[in-house]
XYZ file of C-alpha atoms in Angstrom:
684
model
C 116.742 80.350 64.902
C 116.601 82.085 68.285
C 113.156 83.598 69.162
C 112.790 86.468 71.650
C 110.246 85.451 74.341
C 110.455 88.532 76.483
C 108.492 91.760 76.693
C 105.897 92.952 74.257
C 106.838 90.359 71.622
C 104.563 87.858 73.489
C 101.549 90.123 73.005
C 99.719 89.402 69.732
C 96.790 90.967 68.008
C 94.628 88.124 69.236
C 95.486 89.024 72.860
C 94.735 92.708 72.317
C 91.248 91.844 70.973
C 90.331 90.400 74.388
C 90.085 92.076 77.778
C 92.778 92.667 80.336
C 91.856 91.477 83.867
C 93.568 93.256 86.749
C 93.065 91.341 90.058
C 93.462 93.356 93.268
C 93.375 91.647 96.710
C 94.639 92.115 100.271
C 94.248 89.417 102.915
C 92.496 91.356 105.697
C 90.412 94.434 106.236
C 93.168 95.829 108.449
C 95.599 95.638 105.495
C 93.016 97.305 103.224
C 92.650 100.185 105.659
C 96.323 100.642 106.642
C 98.465 99.156 103.881
C 97.367 101.636 101.289
C 100.707 101.631 99.476
C 100.200 97.975 98.436
C 96.788 98.863 96.958
C 98.271 101.766 94.976
C 100.949 99.494 93.503
C 98.283 96.975 92.454
C 96.105 99.546 90.751
C 99.173 100.999 89.011
C 99.343 97.811 86.922
C 96.705 99.429 84.697
C 99.535 101.522 83.273
C 101.501 98.367 82.420
C 98.545 96.919 80.573
C 98.187 100.126 78.575
C 101.900 100.061 77.826
C 101.519 96.548 76.442
C 98.805 97.748 74.029
C 95.479 97.477 75.695
C 93.136 100.409 75.685
C 91.934 101.855 78.958
C 88.338 100.777 78.342
C 89.494 97.188 77.782
C 90.918 96.877 81.346
C 88.609 95.268 83.960
C 89.575 95.738 87.588
C 88.385 92.899 89.866
C 88.731 94.119 93.476
C 85.682 92.570 95.197
C 87.911 90.102 97.116
C 89.395 92.778 99.358
C 89.855 91.451 102.898
C 89.779 87.798 101.731
C 92.638 85.333 102.187
C 94.205 83.718 99.143
C 94.710 80.386 100.931
C 91.637 78.983 99.169
C 89.385 79.881 96.237
C 86.326 79.269 98.446
C 84.285 82.445 99.170
C 86.409 84.459 96.724
C 83.783 85.724 94.238
C 86.255 87.864 92.284
C 88.694 84.990 91.727
C 85.823 82.833 90.530
C 84.795 85.552 88.072
C 88.378 85.750 86.833
C 88.630 81.978 86.270
C 85.301 81.990 84.454
C 86.361 84.752 82.034
C 89.672 82.968 81.343
C 88.025 79.644 80.673
C 85.560 81.274 78.252
C 88.407 82.898 76.331
C 87.365 86.459 77.159
C 90.709 87.416 78.736
C 93.865 88.222 76.804
C 95.963 88.872 79.946
C 95.672 88.481 83.720
C 97.539 91.067 85.824
C 98.448 90.786 89.475
C 101.128 92.385 91.634
C 102.491 88.937 92.350
C 101.201 85.401 92.016
C 100.356 85.315 95.767
C 97.629 87.922 95.044
C 95.945 85.545 92.716
C 96.324 82.373 94.808
C 98.433 80.973 97.676
C 97.236 77.454 97.040
C 99.008 75.280 94.532
C 95.789 73.613 93.412
C 94.083 76.918 92.604
C 97.246 78.373 91.057
C 97.937 75.435 88.716
C 94.315 75.255 87.705
C 94.554 78.887 86.608
C 97.801 78.145 84.688
C 96.108 75.228 82.838
C 93.197 77.373 81.832
C 95.472 80.192 80.652
C 97.533 77.723 78.635
C 94.448 76.260 76.970
C 92.972 79.669 76.080
C 96.267 81.434 75.278
C 95.945 83.978 78.121
C 99.020 85.794 79.254
C 100.000 86.392 82.937
C 101.724 89.593 84.053
C 103.107 90.609 87.426
C 105.473 93.240 88.706
C 108.526 91.230 87.496
C 107.568 90.495 83.918
C 105.196 88.972 81.339
C 104.640 85.188 81.035
C 103.039 82.901 78.467
C 101.897 79.686 80.239
C 102.126 77.863 76.855
C 105.923 78.059 76.842
C 107.880 75.662 79.048
C 110.222 78.142 80.646
C 107.450 80.577 81.622
C 105.283 77.743 82.870
C 108.213 76.403 84.996
C 108.878 79.812 86.454
C 105.222 80.425 87.245
C 105.020 77.044 88.902
C 108.013 77.793 91.120
C 106.518 81.204 92.043
C 103.289 79.448 93.084
C 105.164 76.981 95.263
C 107.132 79.786 96.882
C 103.936 81.703 97.531
C 102.362 78.674 99.263
C 105.509 78.060 101.257
C 105.554 81.727 102.326
C 101.995 81.322 103.625
C 103.100 78.282 105.577
C 106.021 80.131 107.156
C 103.773 83.044 108.102
C 101.247 80.680 109.720
C 103.983 78.705 111.441
C 105.493 81.832 113.039
C 102.085 83.069 114.198
C 101.018 79.622 115.397
C 104.307 79.054 117.157
C 103.985 82.209 119.184
C 100.372 81.403 120.005
C 101.215 77.888 121.192
C 104.143 79.149 123.277
C 101.908 81.589 125.110
C 99.183 78.911 125.490
C 101.608 76.431 127.070
C 102.515 79.102 129.634
C 98.836 79.973 130.217
C 99.402 83.600 129.111
C 97.376 83.541 125.874
C 94.573 86.128 125.888
C 91.374 84.282 124.901
C 87.672 85.142 125.016
C 86.339 84.317 128.467
C 82.893 82.846 129.275
C 80.403 84.964 131.154
C 81.303 85.213 134.791
C 85.029 85.667 134.191
C 86.836 88.820 133.039
C 90.359 90.202 132.657
C 91.627 92.882 135.054
C 93.919 95.734 134.086
C 96.974 93.407 134.311
C 95.314 90.819 132.024
C 94.759 88.401 134.899
C 91.514 86.349 134.954
C 89.204 87.187 137.888
C 85.609 86.552 138.776
C 83.120 89.055 137.468
C 82.657 91.866 140.009
C 78.883 91.892 139.266
C 77.416 90.006 142.213
C 74.299 89.142 140.173
C 76.365 87.367 137.513
C 78.354 85.463 140.152
C 75.191 84.527 142.009
C 73.499 83.209 138.878
C 76.444 80.942 138.019
C 76.835 79.734 141.605
C 73.075 78.972 141.701
C 73.361 77.026 138.440
C 76.118 74.785 139.771
C 74.318 74.224 143.103
C 71.082 73.361 141.264
C 72.872 70.850 139.063
C 74.517 69.253 142.068
C 71.111 68.827 143.681
C 69.139 67.676 140.622
C 71.795 65.915 138.539
C 70.186 66.953 135.233
C 70.652 69.890 132.889
C 66.975 69.816 132.004
C 66.082 69.995 135.705
C 68.270 73.097 136.068
C 66.320 74.771 133.229
C 63.036 73.901 134.883
C 64.203 75.089 138.280
C 65.260 78.492 136.874
C 62.005 78.834 134.954
C 59.897 77.846 137.972
C 61.713 80.443 140.168
C 61.470 83.090 137.460
C 65.286 83.546 137.311
C 67.277 84.894 134.373
C 70.820 83.905 133.313
C 73.604 86.201 132.005
C 75.138 85.913 128.549
C 77.758 88.036 126.770
C 77.406 89.665 123.324
C 80.166 88.312 121.075
C 79.698 90.668 118.175
C 77.734 93.717 117.082
C 77.593 97.211 118.637
C 77.174 95.745 122.140
C 80.151 93.342 121.855
C 81.476 92.413 125.267
C 78.414 93.626 127.200
C 76.471 91.285 129.495
C 72.743 90.798 128.996
C 70.101 88.595 130.644
C 67.618 86.078 129.327
C 65.892 82.841 130.447
C 68.169 79.895 130.939
C 68.353 77.465 128.000
C 69.437 73.846 127.971
C 72.415 74.442 125.684
C 73.622 77.223 127.990
C 73.637 74.824 130.912
C 75.672 72.252 128.928
C 78.115 74.939 127.777
C 78.732 76.092 131.330
C 79.164 72.570 132.710
C 81.576 71.519 129.957
C 83.788 74.586 130.252
C 86.856 73.939 132.463
C 87.508 77.682 132.846
C 84.783 77.717 135.513
C 86.950 75.235 137.473
C 89.905 77.676 137.372
C 91.782 75.712 134.679
C 93.460 77.223 131.620
C 92.959 75.086 128.564
C 93.882 75.324 124.914
C 93.389 72.886 122.018
C 90.392 70.980 123.346
C 88.997 70.508 119.862
C 90.425 69.553 116.469
C 89.085 70.809 113.170
C 89.186 68.988 109.844
C 88.013 70.261 106.459
C 86.076 67.836 104.269
C 86.326 67.731 100.469
C 83.145 69.775 100.133
C 84.574 72.568 102.251
C 82.595 71.693 105.370
C 84.563 71.930 108.635
C 84.123 69.113 111.163
C 84.954 69.748 114.826
C 85.833 66.923 117.171
C 86.503 67.002 120.908
C 89.870 65.616 121.954
C 90.615 63.643 125.195
C 92.312 65.669 127.930
C 95.708 64.072 127.387
C 95.797 65.401 123.825
C 95.063 69.074 124.724
C 97.756 71.518 123.831
C 97.647 73.071 127.275
C 95.913 72.206 130.512
C 96.917 74.175 133.638
C 94.752 73.590 136.692
C 94.477 76.394 139.236
C 95.480 79.053 136.712
C 92.869 81.522 137.976
C 89.932 81.681 140.400
C 86.902 79.518 139.534
C 83.359 78.793 140.633
C 83.920 75.113 141.338
C 86.861 72.805 141.968
C 88.372 70.573 139.318
C 87.009 67.520 141.159
C 83.504 68.992 140.986
C 84.008 69.716 137.269
C 85.012 66.082 136.622
C 82.017 64.840 138.729
C 79.639 67.019 136.669
C 81.009 65.638 133.402
C 80.682 62.085 134.741
C 77.081 62.756 135.682
C 76.258 64.234 132.292
C 77.924 61.236 130.645
C 75.810 58.901 132.796
C 72.699 60.809 131.811
C 73.431 60.426 128.096
C 70.911 58.222 126.359
C 73.363 57.161 123.652
C 76.579 56.364 125.453
C 77.461 52.961 124.094
C 75.991 49.599 124.988
C 77.262 49.563 128.542
C 76.105 53.036 129.382
C 75.133 54.027 132.878
C 71.639 54.149 134.224
C 70.625 57.547 132.800
C 68.583 60.058 134.829
C 65.721 58.696 136.995
C 62.534 58.368 135.072
C 58.895 58.394 136.075
C 58.258 54.650 135.761
C 57.650 52.533 138.907
C 60.789 50.342 138.473
C 62.837 51.237 141.628
C 66.034 49.616 140.343
C 66.003 51.076 136.830
C 69.557 51.364 135.512
C 71.393 49.835 138.499
C 70.359 46.187 138.102
C 72.762 43.542 136.787
C 72.095 40.034 135.548
C 73.737 37.472 137.790
C 74.002 34.963 134.952
C 75.822 36.959 132.276
C 76.833 40.166 134.106
C 75.159 42.561 131.636
C 72.881 45.455 132.536
C 69.224 44.549 132.707
C 66.475 46.622 131.156
C 62.907 47.251 132.243
C 59.683 46.281 130.571
C 56.340 47.486 131.860
C 52.968 45.814 131.588
C 49.570 46.668 133.094
C 47.826 44.558 135.708
C 44.424 45.703 136.904
C 45.201 49.298 135.835
C 48.626 49.448 137.480
C 52.006 49.470 135.804
C 54.116 46.512 136.943
C 57.845 46.237 136.074
C 59.695 43.207 134.844
C 63.500 43.175 134.722
C 64.856 41.543 131.577
C 68.329 40.616 130.383
C 67.810 40.659 126.634
C 70.741 42.562 125.092
C 72.601 39.497 123.961
C 69.376 38.018 122.640
C 68.711 41.169 120.570
C 72.268 41.384 119.236
C 72.720 37.678 118.444
C 69.210 36.334 118.032
C 69.341 34.204 121.167
C 66.578 33.604 123.785
C 66.175 36.065 126.603
C 68.806 35.433 129.295
C 66.610 36.140 132.343
C 63.174 37.548 133.147
C 62.490 38.528 136.737
C 59.240 40.069 138.042
C 59.992 43.336 139.755
C 56.967 44.253 141.882
C 57.721 42.087 144.962
C 61.496 42.704 144.548
C 61.048 46.485 144.529
C 58.790 46.321 147.522
C 61.339 44.251 149.557
C 64.276 46.488 148.627
C 62.244 49.623 149.276
C 61.498 48.334 152.793
C 65.223 47.616 153.288
C 66.065 51.202 152.265
C 63.400 52.601 154.655
C 64.927 50.564 157.485
C 68.379 51.912 156.532
C 67.207 55.527 156.283
C 65.058 55.744 159.394
C 67.934 56.273 161.893
C 69.260 59.056 159.666
C 66.005 60.954 159.083
C 66.590 63.589 161.761
C 69.952 64.582 160.390
C 68.707 64.355 156.825
C 65.679 66.587 157.608
C 67.920 69.233 159.127
C 70.222 69.114 156.090
C 67.348 69.277 153.694
C 65.777 72.172 155.577
C 69.075 74.127 155.602
C 69.757 73.372 151.910
C 66.260 74.410 150.773
C 66.440 77.562 152.857
C 69.765 78.459 151.378
C 68.671 77.814 147.814
C 65.472 79.831 148.364
C 67.516 82.716 149.746
C 69.908 82.547 146.754
C 67.001 82.715 144.345
C 65.499 85.661 146.236
C 68.833 87.495 146.088
C 69.076 86.913 142.310
C 65.588 88.353 141.793
C 66.439 91.325 144.037
C 69.631 91.936 142.030
C 67.609 91.866 138.808
C 65.346 94.592 140.210
C 68.365 96.604 141.320
C 69.909 96.331 137.842
C 66.686 97.484 136.278
C 66.713 100.461 138.665
C 70.236 101.350 137.534
C 69.404 101.075 133.829
C 66.269 103.231 134.254
C 68.244 105.857 136.181
C 70.998 105.771 133.556
C 68.477 106.290 130.746
C 66.921 109.173 132.677
C 70.301 110.869 133.170
C 71.128 110.485 129.496
C 67.847 112.035 128.502
C 68.237 114.994 130.892
C 71.767 115.631 129.637
C 70.830 116.095 126.002
C 70.018 119.455 124.490
C 66.167 119.740 124.319
C 66.517 121.484 120.933
C 68.119 118.380 119.468
C 64.824 116.599 118.995
C 66.286 113.685 116.903
C 68.503 112.598 119.779
C 66.067 113.580 122.530
C 63.241 111.452 121.071
C 65.441 108.421 120.910
C 66.705 108.836 124.499
C 63.159 109.375 125.740
C 62.102 106.132 124.067
C 65.006 104.329 125.732
C 63.980 105.815 129.094
C 60.389 104.572 128.635
C 61.641 101.101 127.728
C 63.851 101.039 130.820
C 60.915 102.116 133.023
C 58.738 99.299 131.574
C 61.492 96.782 132.252
C 61.800 98.099 135.827
C 58.071 97.812 136.379
C 58.065 94.282 135.020
C 60.966 93.272 137.215
C 59.295 94.701 140.365
C 56.023 92.926 139.554
C 57.778 89.615 139.044
C 59.695 90.010 142.294
C 56.580 90.844 144.278
C 54.643 87.995 142.691
C 57.423 85.522 143.556
C 57.462 86.692 147.191
C 53.657 86.536 147.386
C 53.537 83.022 146.002
C 56.312 81.884 148.382
C 58.793 81.132 145.594
C 61.521 83.032 147.485
C 61.140 81.229 150.822
C 59.932 77.954 152.301
C 56.156 77.805 152.702
C 54.365 76.334 155.712
C 53.448 73.270 153.639
C 57.059 72.709 152.672
C 58.220 73.051 156.275
C 55.485 70.588 157.377
C 56.688 68.190 154.673
C 60.264 68.362 155.941
C 59.137 67.854 159.554
C 57.124 64.854 158.472
C 60.354 63.345 157.139
C 61.587 63.034 160.807
C 58.540 61.223 162.107
C 56.937 59.385 159.168
C 59.445 58.420 156.553
C 57.648 55.189 155.565
C 54.458 57.136 154.918
C 56.290 59.552 152.670
C 57.931 56.685 150.770
C 54.525 55.012 150.233
C 52.684 58.283 149.527
C 51.299 58.194 145.963
C 52.108 61.880 145.665
C 55.857 61.226 146.163
C 57.360 61.232 142.657
C 58.853 57.882 141.669
C 62.072 59.528 140.445
C 62.722 60.760 143.994
C 62.568 57.183 145.265
C 64.964 56.197 142.571
C 67.363 58.964 143.497
C 67.356 57.733 147.105
C 67.995 54.177 145.903
C 70.969 55.300 143.793
C 72.438 57.221 146.680
C 72.348 54.120 148.870
C 73.011 51.366 146.283
C 75.841 50.933 143.820
C 74.112 48.104 141.965
C 71.912 45.073 142.491
C 72.767 41.666 140.996
C 69.812 39.348 140.417
C 69.828 35.562 140.113
C 66.707 33.486 139.574
C 66.071 29.830 140.201
C 62.838 27.850 139.945
C 61.996 28.527 143.648
C 63.812 31.724 144.689
C 65.094 35.115 143.477
C 68.443 36.198 145.030
C 69.318 39.893 145.041
C 72.907 40.795 145.949
C 72.992 44.536 146.959
C 76.270 46.505 146.917
C 76.497 49.781 148.852
C 79.018 52.628 148.368
C 82.095 51.899 150.434
C 82.161 48.133 149.831
C 79.363 46.926 152.113
C 76.907 44.410 150.698
C 73.944 42.269 151.644
C 71.760 39.576 150.127
C 67.964 39.236 149.918
C 66.211 35.996 149.043
C 62.604 36.067 147.871
C 60.356 33.290 146.696
C 59.789 33.186 142.960
C 56.322 34.578 142.215
C 53.918 32.051 140.818
C 52.948 32.362 137.181
C 49.972 34.573 136.467
C 47.836 31.522 135.692
C 48.563 29.939 139.064
C 48.108 33.219 140.896
C 44.562 33.544 139.440
C 43.622 29.871 140.062
C 40.276 29.700 141.901
C 40.429 27.820 145.250
C 38.665 24.479 145.341
C 36.196 25.537 148.052
C 34.957 28.420 145.856
C 34.463 26.037 142.905
C 32.602 23.578 145.146
C 30.357 26.336 146.480
C 29.522 27.578 142.967
C 28.745 23.979 141.831
C 26.397 23.514 144.747
C 24.582 26.813 144.319
C 24.008 26.300 140.617
C 21.233 23.823 141.416
C 18.996 26.616 142.744
C 20.522 30.032 141.725
C 21.672 32.052 138.743
C 25.234 33.463 138.401
C 24.225 36.881 139.795
C 22.485 35.328 142.764
C 25.521 33.097 143.415
C 27.832 36.189 143.374
C 25.675 37.928 145.993
C 25.600 34.812 148.193
C 29.456 34.421 148.029
C 29.940 38.075 148.859
C 27.628 37.771 151.889
C 29.710 34.824 153.045
C 32.825 37.117 152.970
C 34.588 35.260 150.147
C 36.709 36.921 147.407
C 38.042 35.885 144.027
C 41.610 34.673 143.425
C 42.636 38.260 142.502
C 41.109 39.665 145.721
C 38.056 41.192 144.048
C 34.399 40.892 145.107
C 32.364 38.464 143.073
C 30.076 39.518 140.307
C 28.139 37.706 137.547
C 31.026 37.663 135.042
C 33.491 36.129 137.564
C 31.011 33.340 138.352
C 30.450 32.679 134.620
C 34.223 32.511 134.140
C 34.538 29.943 136.981
C 31.759 27.884 135.395
C 33.520 27.829 132.015
C 37.040 27.381 133.354
C 36.134 24.389 135.549
C 33.595 22.977 133.069
C 30.752 22.969 135.543
C 27.274 22.129 134.379
C 25.384 25.337 133.911
C 22.048 25.989 135.562
C 20.259 25.582 132.247
C 21.890 22.197 131.693
C 20.843 21.072 135.148
C 17.210 22.137 134.697
C 17.098 20.504 131.271
C 18.412 17.264 132.742
C 15.603 17.540 135.321
C 13.068 17.546 132.476
C 12.281 21.259 132.210
C 11.096 22.441 128.765
C 11.989 25.534 126.754
C 9.404 28.155 125.871
C 8.899 26.806 122.384
C 8.598 23.230 123.579
C 6.068 24.183 126.222
C 3.947 26.160 123.755
C 3.913 23.288 121.325
C 2.911 20.876 124.063
C -0.075 23.055 125.025
C -0.932 24.034 121.466
C -0.680 27.764 122.173
C 1.741 30.584 121.264
C 4.806 31.621 123.240
C 3.161 34.756 124.675
C 0.379 32.645 126.110
C 2.874 30.467 128.005
C 4.469 33.624 129.435
C 1.068 34.862 130.558
C 0.275 31.466 132.086
C 3.580 31.562 134.016
C 2.812 35.012 135.418
C -0.659 33.785 136.371
C 0.743 30.730 138.073
C -0.858 28.293 135.706
C 2.387 26.962 134.317
C 5.451 26.466 136.533
C 8.897 27.821 135.523
C 12.380 28.491 136.847
C 14.739 31.285 135.818
C 18.074 29.871 134.528
C 20.052 33.150 133.904
C 20.147 36.778 134.902
C 18.452 37.930 131.691
C 15.003 36.802 132.821
C 14.831 33.632 130.666
C 12.896 30.612 132.003
C 12.545 26.904 131.582
C 9.099 25.476 132.140
C 7.533 22.516 133.962
C 6.275 19.781 131.550
C 2.440 19.756 131.264
C 0.316 17.123 133.089
C -1.099 14.906 130.304
C -4.003 13.655 132.415
C -5.522 17.006 133.412
C -5.424 19.997 131.026
C -4.698 23.358 132.618
C -7.430 25.812 133.392
C -6.793 28.062 130.485
C -7.632 31.761 130.986
C -9.252 33.510 128.047
C -6.686 35.450 126.050
C -7.961 38.210 123.783
C -10.384 41.174 123.751
C -12.942 41.505 126.514
C -16.591 41.257 125.235
C -18.470 44.506 125.100
C -21.157 44.875 127.799
C -24.767 44.378 126.521
């Protein structure tokens, strides 16, 4: 028997006992505001639900997803509410203008169909009424969902194709970083604000001089300079503001090729993980969608941009096993990061240890040992090596010091003048903002107190900012931040006449010595034998030289006491204590193996190390008695023997520096003249 499956015959009493859910959605806020006819058609589906038998109070309109795309169920609260009501069996029918309003994703659409089939919920659109439990309706709904998803793909493909076409020609309008703007013809030009241009130019110059993003931040902070940034959203969108320079801002500027005048598009790829999280990865330059050098004016050249990236990559502390040296650190190892093992060819690392309160470097090739559990490849003491290479660098630099001093002086003067101009521009900008706030306040009707009070507060804020900028500028000029001080000029002039003294000056930062070494040296390859250490130095341009140094003696041999010192100590022990021996050796002009003056502990160490007979042993071998033995021999107490020694009755010799004595044996034939020990008798 043929059964009619169209129209109201699909609606049963069970359906009418449940609610009717009307889902309303448009993909963007622009469509919500301007495509009002589509919204009217969607809300008109209430009449269709009433025509099918539902009462007006049974119809629930879900329209909280307005302005949300139907490409995914994520972030669509209304669609989640609809799916929850269907799965709980609360909905008798789901209404939507078309299936694309409910979902443009096949996974979301078919999940909704499965839930509707299990709970017996009908689906209604502008074309008709469908029961997902029947094969034909389910097939038709599935095809509509596929067409909706394909339609979304075609829309995206058309939009994306036009976007890529413009990007490949370099004509795509994109948000620009601070310092670049569009003119009236949509051409990219440098920002006409001289303060903005000066801040960016000063940043690039500072990075070229310091080679570190962190050093740029410190230089701006020390000079009291601010850096521009552009509001990307909010009521001040597009406006430029100023704040202290941050490390992430330096990296963002240095990594942006637009500052080198290059148009780029597609530098990053995005991938969505199963949990909905989006992962962004940077692509190599050959995989960018568009890369057009010289597309517009820039602050640096493309070669400078590549050099900056290479320097940042070298500074990275996590750039693979064979990473570059990294930025110069504060440790005393002069060759940190540029030293190569002559045995295996791997980079050598630095280990520090303390010797007499001074950090001493040791260059070690231990990477293969750490990775594969093998012994250390090479260990080379670095103190004498650094001293020899440092002297070589001084000899190399000395003929160039005059020219270098002039260049340093000119560079520092120029950078100081740039910083002073930036501070002056900040004061001028504060003047303009204060004057603008004043003019706005004077232009308002005094009777309109609500507006006048707000503008007056803005004027006061601008005046405080102006006062603060002027104070900072005057303070910087007073402290010499904006120009070279006499001490700095004297330091530069000293470079011409006394470069070795500056190199050896303890106040010269170690990182500055390392920077000089890296400018003059490409790398240093070390090879060690039992007798010599060979250092092969390579210079930029292909020149090279070789240094050969004797292998330092082991620490034990370096500290070995000379035989003449040992003999002198052995001779003096017959008549002197350790402290007295130290004074005698110092008066003779002798020093220990480490170059120190003698003291009691050093003499005691020599006695123990060379197993010399101590003074006590020598006196005991000569027959001297201890305090207890002497007291027993005389039949008195220990204190009596001490009193007899002070009185000269008993002889004794001091055997250490603590005041302890050994005593002469008593004469058995003639007892000593014993003094009376005790209380004095009272006078009669």
